[in-house]
Amino acid sequence: MTTPASPCSSAETDPAASCFFNALLRETDAWRLATTRHGEHIQLPVDAGELHLSLLHRSASNECRFAWPILWHHQGQTRPIDFDQALPRILATPALVGELDAESRATFQARVLESRANTRASLAERDDIAHLQRGPLTFAEAEQGLLVGHAFHPAPKSRAPFSEAEARDFCPEHRARFGLAWWAVAPELAAGDSSRASGAAELARELLPAALAARLPSDFVALPMHPWQAQRLRRRPWVAEQERQGRLQWLGLGEPQWLPTSSHRSLYAPGAPWMVKGSLSARLTNSLRLLSVKEVQRGLNLDAWMRDLEVERRFPGFAVMQEPAWLGWRGDDGEVDPESLVLLRENRLAKAPDSEAVVLATLTQQPLTPGGQTLLAARLRAIAEAWDESPAGVTRRWFAAFCEHVLTPLLGLAVEDGIVLLAHQQNIVVRLDDGWPVGMLYRDCQGSGVSDRFLAQRPALTTPPENHWSPATVRRYFHYYLLINSTFAVTSALAADGLIDEGLLLDDLRAHLAALRERLEGDPDCLDHALNAPRLDAKGNFFCYLSGVNEATLSEPARLYLPLDNPLAATDVASLTRDTGVPA
């Protein structure tokens, strides 16, 4: 819902603070929602006072647009304060964040403030902000235009242990370009596998510059790697010893034609047949970004399983960027070194690098300038003006096309084939034609699993794969990523930018899912859950990050999730945003 003007203003923007507060408010109930003649505001009791956050908009999934500054109420006095002043008060309030020791509090505070400083620095230095908010964007522009990060995370742009100089050399928000690092790996150390007729080493050679290929010893494997990771590994004593013995040989860097995508560790070069995703020994959001053999094997399995599914015929415009090969080296114990792992991902844009293929997170990221709007809203307003139609009508039709080209194939694979793709905003690349959805590319095969439906269709598969998920697991993760993280971000952005009432889009979404329930044949459990469950599970990024755990290695990541009211199950969408005096 949109609130009237307040004493605070939309003439200021602080996207990092928005991400922090959205994450906090989702995961704690120690706050109140109040309505005055100026509109809605959040009352957040803190140590020795109260913080007030004025709202410009609050969505059905509780994503908020805030009007700054923060107001500090203390001993009958009210004054504006900066986020840097509010943060210590929040962290000193056990009712909000629990009991924290001094070290945990200091570490978390430093990371949050670092993320905010990084966001502000990238916004200040970019000379293409107007273009990023207006579009159209190429794939590369969209990947390096995600300047805000996860809308429900306390520190989405924290990037330890990158130094400032390294961040400028290697991070997407700084529009980095660099050459791939290349190793020559002796046969006794080389590891890899492929699901294609050609082996992993042969496929990787397609990327090796001729000048470096001339230096590759016979029978050695050429291993590409992110240059930051290569620098880090060369400082390890074991690697230095292998170089001394000649079992690892440093070939050098290729031409600076590779750019980091929004995930930092996936690299893209326009025109290259493969993208390269590698381990990165850095903590980004909740995880240390290291690949594992289990994860890269998922890519090979998915590539093999999907060959006979006729996906392009069933779901025109949809494709998976398959990951059919991986490489690395083995340590003295014979085990694959996870820090050396890389995989090859299909570059589905190799022949059309300038087409409008935009990662969803960039389309929906919060406005980058005071009084601005999302890229998605800007594209739709331009379309409405060009077509001489109402913004609301164009928005509703655009969302219908989004549902057909994004939700239909992902739900179709889950229902009919038992293949579950965890499509969060950074895994969904929307193919646009003059801003209109015409297809989708899914990436990141590590985020794939299979359900009981998959096993039932493959009786010859005697041993279930390691990523066989129970119905409860599918309900938790699939719906969080596809609905809460991705689809509700779209409905929230469109409503917050004043294009349409969110309730209309949620009605249309429910109708689309109900139609799929009739249209698709197979296991409808995921559709039934989306339509009827009173609550869905949402990931708790705030307390995960505060605790310092590595999400990627948790034995039971389900403990990070918390219940969220399901907007699709509400009989009256307006009831989700009414003023009850408690969190909606």
PDB file of C-alpha atoms in Angstrom, residues 41 63 146 177 220 260 281 287 309 353 364 369 418 448 466 476 546 556 565 575 584:
ATOM      1  CA  HIS A  41       5.474   4.465  10.004  1.00  0.00           C
ATOM      2  CA  GLU A  63       8.969  -5.191   1.411  1.00  0.00           C
ATOM      3  CA  LEU A 146      23.121  -4.481  -9.749  1.00  0.00           C
ATOM      4  CA  ARG A 177      37.265  -6.245 -16.837  1.00  0.00           C
ATOM      5  CA  PHE A 220      48.800 -31.177 -19.305  1.00  0.00           C
ATOM      6  CA  PRO A 260      32.381 -10.510 -13.383  1.00  0.00           C
ATOM      7  CA  SER A 281      37.508 -17.817  -1.221  1.00  0.00           C
ATOM      8  CA  SER A 287      28.349 -17.895   2.270  1.00  0.00           C
ATOM      9  CA  LEU A 309      12.448 -33.335 -22.198  1.00  0.00           C
ATOM     10  CA  PRO A 353      25.506 -10.221 -26.762  1.00  0.00           C
ATOM     11  CA  THR A 364      13.541  -4.753  -9.533  1.00  0.00           C
ATOM     12  CA  THR A 369      18.420   8.176  -7.101  1.00  0.00           C
ATOM     13  CA  GLY A 418      10.078 -33.516 -11.005  1.00  0.00           C
ATOM     14  CA  SER A 448      18.702 -27.744  -8.679  1.00  0.00           C
ATOM     15  CA  GLU A 466      22.057 -36.665  -3.521  1.00  0.00           C
ATOM     16  CA  ARG A 476      10.273 -24.683   1.595  1.00  0.00           C
ATOM     17  CA  LEU A 546      24.559 -11.936  12.300  1.00  0.00           C
ATOM     18  CA  GLU A 556      20.331 -28.330   8.045  1.00  0.00           C
ATOM     19  CA  ASP A 565       1.954 -14.973   5.543  1.00  0.00           C
ATOM     20  CA  SER A 575      -6.141  -7.458   4.912  1.00  0.00           C
ATOM     21  CA  ALA A 584       1.440  -7.574   9.193  1.00  0.00           C
TER      22      ALA A 584
END
